[in-house]
Tab-separated table of C-alpha atoms in Angstrom:
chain	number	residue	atom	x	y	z
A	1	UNK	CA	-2.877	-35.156	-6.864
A	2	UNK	CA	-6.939	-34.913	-6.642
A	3	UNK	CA	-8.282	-31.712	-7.751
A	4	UNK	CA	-9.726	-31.255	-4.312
A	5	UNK	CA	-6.019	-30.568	-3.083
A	6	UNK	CA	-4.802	-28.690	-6.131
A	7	UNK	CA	-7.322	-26.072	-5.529
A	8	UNK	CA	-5.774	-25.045	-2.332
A	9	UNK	CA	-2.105	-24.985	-3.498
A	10	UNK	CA	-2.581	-21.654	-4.932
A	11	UNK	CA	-4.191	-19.718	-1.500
A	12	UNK	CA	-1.446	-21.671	0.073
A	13	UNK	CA	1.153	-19.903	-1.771
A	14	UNK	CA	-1.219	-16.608	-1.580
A	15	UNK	CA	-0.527	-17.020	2.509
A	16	UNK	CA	2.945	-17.450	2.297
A	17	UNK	CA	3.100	-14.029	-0.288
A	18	UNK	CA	0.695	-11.940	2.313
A	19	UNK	CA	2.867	-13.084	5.290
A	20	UNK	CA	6.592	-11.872	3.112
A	21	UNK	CA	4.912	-8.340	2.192
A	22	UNK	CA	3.718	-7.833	5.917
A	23	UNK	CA	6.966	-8.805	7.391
A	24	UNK	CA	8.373	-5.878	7.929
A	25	UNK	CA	5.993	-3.188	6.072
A	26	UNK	CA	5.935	-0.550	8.883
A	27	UNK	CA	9.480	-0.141	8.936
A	28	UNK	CA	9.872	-0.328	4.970
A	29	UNK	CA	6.839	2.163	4.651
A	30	UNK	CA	8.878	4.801	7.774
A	31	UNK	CA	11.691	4.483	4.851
A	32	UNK	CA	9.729	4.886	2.036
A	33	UNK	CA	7.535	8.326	3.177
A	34	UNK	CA	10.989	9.940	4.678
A	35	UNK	CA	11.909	13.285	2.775
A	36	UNK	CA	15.438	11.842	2.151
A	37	UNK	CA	14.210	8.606	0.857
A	38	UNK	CA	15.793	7.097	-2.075
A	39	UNK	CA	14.195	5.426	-5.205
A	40	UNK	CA	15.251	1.735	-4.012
A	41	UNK	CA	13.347	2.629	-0.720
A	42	UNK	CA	10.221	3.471	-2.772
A	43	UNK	CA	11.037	0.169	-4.913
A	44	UNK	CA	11.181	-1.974	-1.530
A	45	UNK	CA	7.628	-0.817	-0.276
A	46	UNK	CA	5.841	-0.787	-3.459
A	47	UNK	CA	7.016	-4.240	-3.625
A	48	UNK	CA	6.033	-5.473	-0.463
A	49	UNK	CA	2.590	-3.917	-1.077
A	50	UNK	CA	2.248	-5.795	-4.566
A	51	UNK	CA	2.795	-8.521	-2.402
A	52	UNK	CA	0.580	-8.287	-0.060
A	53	UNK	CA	-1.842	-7.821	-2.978
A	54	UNK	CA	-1.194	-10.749	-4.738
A	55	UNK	CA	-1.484	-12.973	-1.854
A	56	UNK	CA	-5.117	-11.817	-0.836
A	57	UNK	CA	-5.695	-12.218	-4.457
A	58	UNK	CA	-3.972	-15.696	-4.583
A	59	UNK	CA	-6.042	-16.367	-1.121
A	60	UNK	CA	-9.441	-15.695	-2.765
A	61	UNK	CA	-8.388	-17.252	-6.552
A	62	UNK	CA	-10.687	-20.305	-6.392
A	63	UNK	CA	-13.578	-17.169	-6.071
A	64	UNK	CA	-11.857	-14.226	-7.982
A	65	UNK	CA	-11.011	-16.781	-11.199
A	66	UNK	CA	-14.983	-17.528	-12.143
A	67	UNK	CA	-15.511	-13.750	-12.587
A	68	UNK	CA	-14.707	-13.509	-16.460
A	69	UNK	CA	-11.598	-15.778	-16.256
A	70	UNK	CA	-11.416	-17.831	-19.824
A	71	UNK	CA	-9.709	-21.894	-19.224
A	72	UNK	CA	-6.653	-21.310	-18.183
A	73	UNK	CA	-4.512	-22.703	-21.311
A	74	UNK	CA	-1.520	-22.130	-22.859
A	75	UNK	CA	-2.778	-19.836	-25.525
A	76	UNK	CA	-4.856	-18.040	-22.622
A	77	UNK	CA	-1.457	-17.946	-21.444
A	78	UNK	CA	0.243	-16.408	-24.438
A	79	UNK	CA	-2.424	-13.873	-25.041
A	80	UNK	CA	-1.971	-12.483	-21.742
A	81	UNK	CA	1.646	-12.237	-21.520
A	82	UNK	CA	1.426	-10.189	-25.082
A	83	UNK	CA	-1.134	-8.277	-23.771
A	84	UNK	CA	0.521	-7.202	-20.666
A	85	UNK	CA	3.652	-6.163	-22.683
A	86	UNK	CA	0.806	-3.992	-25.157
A	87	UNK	CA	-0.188	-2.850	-21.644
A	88	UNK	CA	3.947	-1.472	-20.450
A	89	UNK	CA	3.890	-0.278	-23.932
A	90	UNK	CA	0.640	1.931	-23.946
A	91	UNK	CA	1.634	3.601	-20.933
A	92	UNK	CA	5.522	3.508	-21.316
A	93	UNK	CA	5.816	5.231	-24.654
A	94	UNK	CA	2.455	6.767	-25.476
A	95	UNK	CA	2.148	8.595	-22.162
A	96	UNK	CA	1.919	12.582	-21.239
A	97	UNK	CA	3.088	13.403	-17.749
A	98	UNK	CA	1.012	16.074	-15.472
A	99	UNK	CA	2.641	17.047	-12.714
A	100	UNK	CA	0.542	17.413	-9.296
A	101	UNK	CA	3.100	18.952	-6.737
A	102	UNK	CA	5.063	16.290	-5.821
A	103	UNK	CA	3.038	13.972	-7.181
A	104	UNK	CA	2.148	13.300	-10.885
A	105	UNK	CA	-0.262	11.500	-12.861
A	106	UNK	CA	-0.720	10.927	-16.812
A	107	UNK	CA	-2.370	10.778	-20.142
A	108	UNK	CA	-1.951	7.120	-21.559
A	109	UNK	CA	-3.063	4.711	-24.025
A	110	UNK	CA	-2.360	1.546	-21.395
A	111	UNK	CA	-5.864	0.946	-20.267
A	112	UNK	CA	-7.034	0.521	-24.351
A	113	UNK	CA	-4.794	-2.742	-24.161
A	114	UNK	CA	-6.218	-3.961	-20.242
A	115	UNK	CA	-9.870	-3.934	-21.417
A	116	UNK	CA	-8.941	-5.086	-24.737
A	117	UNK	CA	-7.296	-8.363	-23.228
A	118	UNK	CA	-10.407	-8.351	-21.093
A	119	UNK	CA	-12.762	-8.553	-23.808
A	120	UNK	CA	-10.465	-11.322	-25.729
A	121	UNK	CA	-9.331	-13.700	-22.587
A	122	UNK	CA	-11.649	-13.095	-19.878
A	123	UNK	CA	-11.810	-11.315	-16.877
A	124	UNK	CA	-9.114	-12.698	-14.650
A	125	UNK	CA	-6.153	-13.216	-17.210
A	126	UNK	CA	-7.255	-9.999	-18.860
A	127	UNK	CA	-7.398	-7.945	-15.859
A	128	UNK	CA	-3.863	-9.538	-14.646
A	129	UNK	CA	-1.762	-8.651	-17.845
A	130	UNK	CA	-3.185	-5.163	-17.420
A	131	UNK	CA	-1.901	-5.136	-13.415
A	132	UNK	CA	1.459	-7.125	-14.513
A	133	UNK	CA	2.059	-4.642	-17.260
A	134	UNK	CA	1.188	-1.336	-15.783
A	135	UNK	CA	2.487	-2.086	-12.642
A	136	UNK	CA	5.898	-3.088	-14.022
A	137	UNK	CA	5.675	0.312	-16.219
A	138	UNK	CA	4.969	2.253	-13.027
A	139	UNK	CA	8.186	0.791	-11.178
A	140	UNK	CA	10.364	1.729	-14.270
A	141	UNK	CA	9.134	5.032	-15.605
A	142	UNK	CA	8.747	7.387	-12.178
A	143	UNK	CA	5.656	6.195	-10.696
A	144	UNK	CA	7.259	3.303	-8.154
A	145	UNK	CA	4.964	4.562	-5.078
A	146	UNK	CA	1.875	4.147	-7.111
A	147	UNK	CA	2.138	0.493	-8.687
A	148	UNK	CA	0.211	-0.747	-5.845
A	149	UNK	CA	-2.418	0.959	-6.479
A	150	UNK	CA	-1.985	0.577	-10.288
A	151	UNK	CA	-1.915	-3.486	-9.605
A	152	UNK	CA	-5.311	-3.812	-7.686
A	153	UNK	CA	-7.693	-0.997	-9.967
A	154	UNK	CA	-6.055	-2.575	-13.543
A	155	UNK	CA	-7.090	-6.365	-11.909
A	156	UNK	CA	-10.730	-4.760	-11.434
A	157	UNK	CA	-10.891	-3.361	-14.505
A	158	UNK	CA	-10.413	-6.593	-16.113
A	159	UNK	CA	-12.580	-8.002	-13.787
A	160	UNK	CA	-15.360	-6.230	-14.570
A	161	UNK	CA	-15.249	-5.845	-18.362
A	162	UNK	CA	-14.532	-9.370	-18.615
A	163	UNK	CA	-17.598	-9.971	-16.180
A	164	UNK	CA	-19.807	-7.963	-18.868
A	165	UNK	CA	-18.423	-9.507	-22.008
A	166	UNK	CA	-18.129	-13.181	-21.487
A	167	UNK	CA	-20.750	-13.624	-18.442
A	168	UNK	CA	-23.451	-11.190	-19.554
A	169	UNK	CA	-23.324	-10.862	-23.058
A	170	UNK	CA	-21.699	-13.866	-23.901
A	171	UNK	CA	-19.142	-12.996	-26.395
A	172	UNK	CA	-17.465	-16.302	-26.370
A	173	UNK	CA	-20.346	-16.946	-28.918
A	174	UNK	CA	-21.793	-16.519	-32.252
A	175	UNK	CA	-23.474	-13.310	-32.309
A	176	UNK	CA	-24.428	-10.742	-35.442
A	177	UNK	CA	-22.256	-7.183	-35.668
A	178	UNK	CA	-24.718	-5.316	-33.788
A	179	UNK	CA	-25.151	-7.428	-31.048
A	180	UNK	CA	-20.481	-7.345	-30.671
A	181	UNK	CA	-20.317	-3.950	-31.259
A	182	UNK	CA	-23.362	-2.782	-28.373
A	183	UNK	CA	-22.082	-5.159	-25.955
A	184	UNK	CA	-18.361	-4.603	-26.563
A	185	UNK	CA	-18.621	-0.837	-26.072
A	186	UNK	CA	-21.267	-1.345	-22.524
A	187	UNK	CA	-18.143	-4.054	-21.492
A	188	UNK	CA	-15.761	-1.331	-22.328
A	189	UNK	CA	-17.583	1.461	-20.704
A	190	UNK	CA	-18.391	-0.440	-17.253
A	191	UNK	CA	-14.865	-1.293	-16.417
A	192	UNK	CA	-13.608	2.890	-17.488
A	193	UNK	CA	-17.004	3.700	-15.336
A	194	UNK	CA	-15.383	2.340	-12.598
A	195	UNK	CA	-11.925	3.465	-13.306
A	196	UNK	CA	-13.387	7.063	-13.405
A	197	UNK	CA	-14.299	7.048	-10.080
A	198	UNK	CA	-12.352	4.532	-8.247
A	199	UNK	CA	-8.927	6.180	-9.355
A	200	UNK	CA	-9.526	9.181	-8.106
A	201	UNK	CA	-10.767	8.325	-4.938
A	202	UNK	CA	-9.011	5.357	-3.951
A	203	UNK	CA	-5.521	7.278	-5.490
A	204	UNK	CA	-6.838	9.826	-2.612
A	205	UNK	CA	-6.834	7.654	0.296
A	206	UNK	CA	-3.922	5.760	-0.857
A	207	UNK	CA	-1.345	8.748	-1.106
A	208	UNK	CA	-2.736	10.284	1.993
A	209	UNK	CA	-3.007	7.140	4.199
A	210	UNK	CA	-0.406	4.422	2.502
A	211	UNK	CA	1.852	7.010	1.386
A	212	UNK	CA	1.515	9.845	3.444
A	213	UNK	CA	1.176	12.339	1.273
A	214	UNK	CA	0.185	16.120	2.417
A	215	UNK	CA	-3.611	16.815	2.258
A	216	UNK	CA	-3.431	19.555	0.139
A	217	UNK	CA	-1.244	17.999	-2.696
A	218	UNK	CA	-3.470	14.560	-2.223
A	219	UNK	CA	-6.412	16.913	-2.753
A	220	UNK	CA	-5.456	18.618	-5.951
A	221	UNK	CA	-3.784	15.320	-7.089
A	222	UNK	CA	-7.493	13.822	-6.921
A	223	UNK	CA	-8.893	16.410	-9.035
A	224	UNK	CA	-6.318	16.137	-11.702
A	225	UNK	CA	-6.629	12.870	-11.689
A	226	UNK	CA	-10.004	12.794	-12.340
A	227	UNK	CA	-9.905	14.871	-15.051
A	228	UNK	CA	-7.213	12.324	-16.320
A	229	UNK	CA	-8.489	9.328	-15.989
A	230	UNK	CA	-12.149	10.257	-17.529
A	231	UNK	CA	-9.893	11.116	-20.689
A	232	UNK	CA	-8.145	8.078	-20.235
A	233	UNK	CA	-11.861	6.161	-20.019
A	234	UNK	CA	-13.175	7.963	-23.172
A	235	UNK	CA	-10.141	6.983	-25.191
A	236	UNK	CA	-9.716	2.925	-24.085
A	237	UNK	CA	-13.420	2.709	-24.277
A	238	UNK	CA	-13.498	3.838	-28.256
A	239	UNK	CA	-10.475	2.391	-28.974
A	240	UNK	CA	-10.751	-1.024	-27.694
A	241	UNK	CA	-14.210	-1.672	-28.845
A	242	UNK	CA	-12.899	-0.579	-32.591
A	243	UNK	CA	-9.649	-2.733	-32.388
A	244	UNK	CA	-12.039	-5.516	-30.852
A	245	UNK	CA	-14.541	-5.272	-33.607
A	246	UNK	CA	-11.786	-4.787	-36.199
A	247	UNK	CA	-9.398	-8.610	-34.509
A	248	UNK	CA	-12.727	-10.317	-33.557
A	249	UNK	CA	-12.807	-11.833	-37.131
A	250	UNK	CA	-9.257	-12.354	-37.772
A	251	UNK	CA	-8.294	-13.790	-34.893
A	252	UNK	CA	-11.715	-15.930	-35.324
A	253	UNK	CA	-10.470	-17.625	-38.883
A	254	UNK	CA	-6.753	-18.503	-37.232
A	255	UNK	CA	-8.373	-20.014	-34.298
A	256	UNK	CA	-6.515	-17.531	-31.465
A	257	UNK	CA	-9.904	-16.681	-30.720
A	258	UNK	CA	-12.520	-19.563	-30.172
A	259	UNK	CA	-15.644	-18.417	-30.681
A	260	UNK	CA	-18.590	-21.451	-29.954
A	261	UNK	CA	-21.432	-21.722	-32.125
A	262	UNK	CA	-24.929	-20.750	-30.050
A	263	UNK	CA	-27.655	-23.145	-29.594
């Protein structure tokens, strides 16, 4: 098979995921938002939702993949896969609950290991372990209705950091400490600056719109949120660019991380 035609199998399959999710989603979503709905209801939207997600993003992959994506190799592969299970464990076990009225929303450690993976695989492949991870932590720890949302803003974190790192400061390649650390930390902070106010305000929309959540409690869950999530930013920011600084070197001398040699 020509590459011409391999490039399309993947928005292909991205269709066929878009058309499953919408099949149905009014119905699933009248089931979902109903007072005496049950946690398998809630399971059965979010799903569809991630769904419809993934196919857009499997629709636009031969556009999405150039924005920090690394070759996509086995050990690209590997690293991802660990770093979406760092990812379920940052916000798994080291995680505070806040309630919000009927709503809740958290203090976690799962972003340090999405921006992380960013700054050590790329973009895409970073930014997807952090949506795989987090997502699949949000359907099994009490927050099923908002792994939709957790899917597409941990994909756009990676996104962007990765963007910074390997597209504008080119960390794929030989640079001295104080060049790393400066552009590791602005990587960092970009993808939490957007976190910081995307959450917030797309968690708004999305409760009171997808999920139908009253104004009020969408309202106050906003502003908790935000006072969350900037916590959240300050802590992945300082703690991935240190564990980044501190791996760079030893993952450099086993070869995990291939660093090329500048011009």
């Amino acid at each position: 098979m020509n590459n011409s035609k391999k490039k399309w199998i993947i928005p292909c399959i991205g269709i066929v995921c878009l058309a499953l999710g919408l099949f149905g989603i009014t119905a699933a979503r009248n089931v979902a938002i109903a007072e005496s709905a049950s946690a398998g209801d809630q399971m059965q939207y979010a799903v569809r939702l991630i769904a419809v997600l993934m196919g857009f993003i499997a629709i636009i992959w031969p556009f999405v993949s150039k924005l920090g994506a690394k070759k996509t190799d086995t050990r690209t592969l590997t690293l991802a896969a660990m770093f979406a299970a760092l990812c379920y464990i940052g916000f798994t076990f080291f995680k505070i609950d806040i309630p919000v009225g009927s709503e809740k929303t958290a203090f976690h450690l799962g972003n340090v290991f999405c921006v992380l993976a960013a700054l050590f695989i790329g973009g895409f492949w970073g930014g997807m372990a952090g949506s795989i991870g987090m997502t699949i932590a949000d359907l099994t720890t009490g927050y099923i209705t908002s792994a939709p949302k957790t899917f597409l803003l941990k994909l756009c974190i990676g996104l962007i950091v990765g963007f910074m790192a390997h597209k504008v400061f080119q960390l794929n390649q030989e640079h001295d400490k104080r060049y790393i650390t400066v552009a590791a930390v602005i990587s960092s902070a970009a993808g939490m600056a957007f976190n910081v106010v995307g959450d917030p305000l797309v968690g708004y929309f999305y409760k009171l719109y997808v999920l139908g959540i009253p104004q009020e409690i969408a309202n106050a869950w906003a502003k908790m949120g935000a006072v969350t999530t900037l916590v959240n930013a300050i802590v992945a920011v300082v703690c991935a660019s240190v564990f980044y600084l501190a791996l760079r070197p030893a993952l450099k001398r086993t070869g995990v991380l291939q660093i090329n040699q500048t011009k």
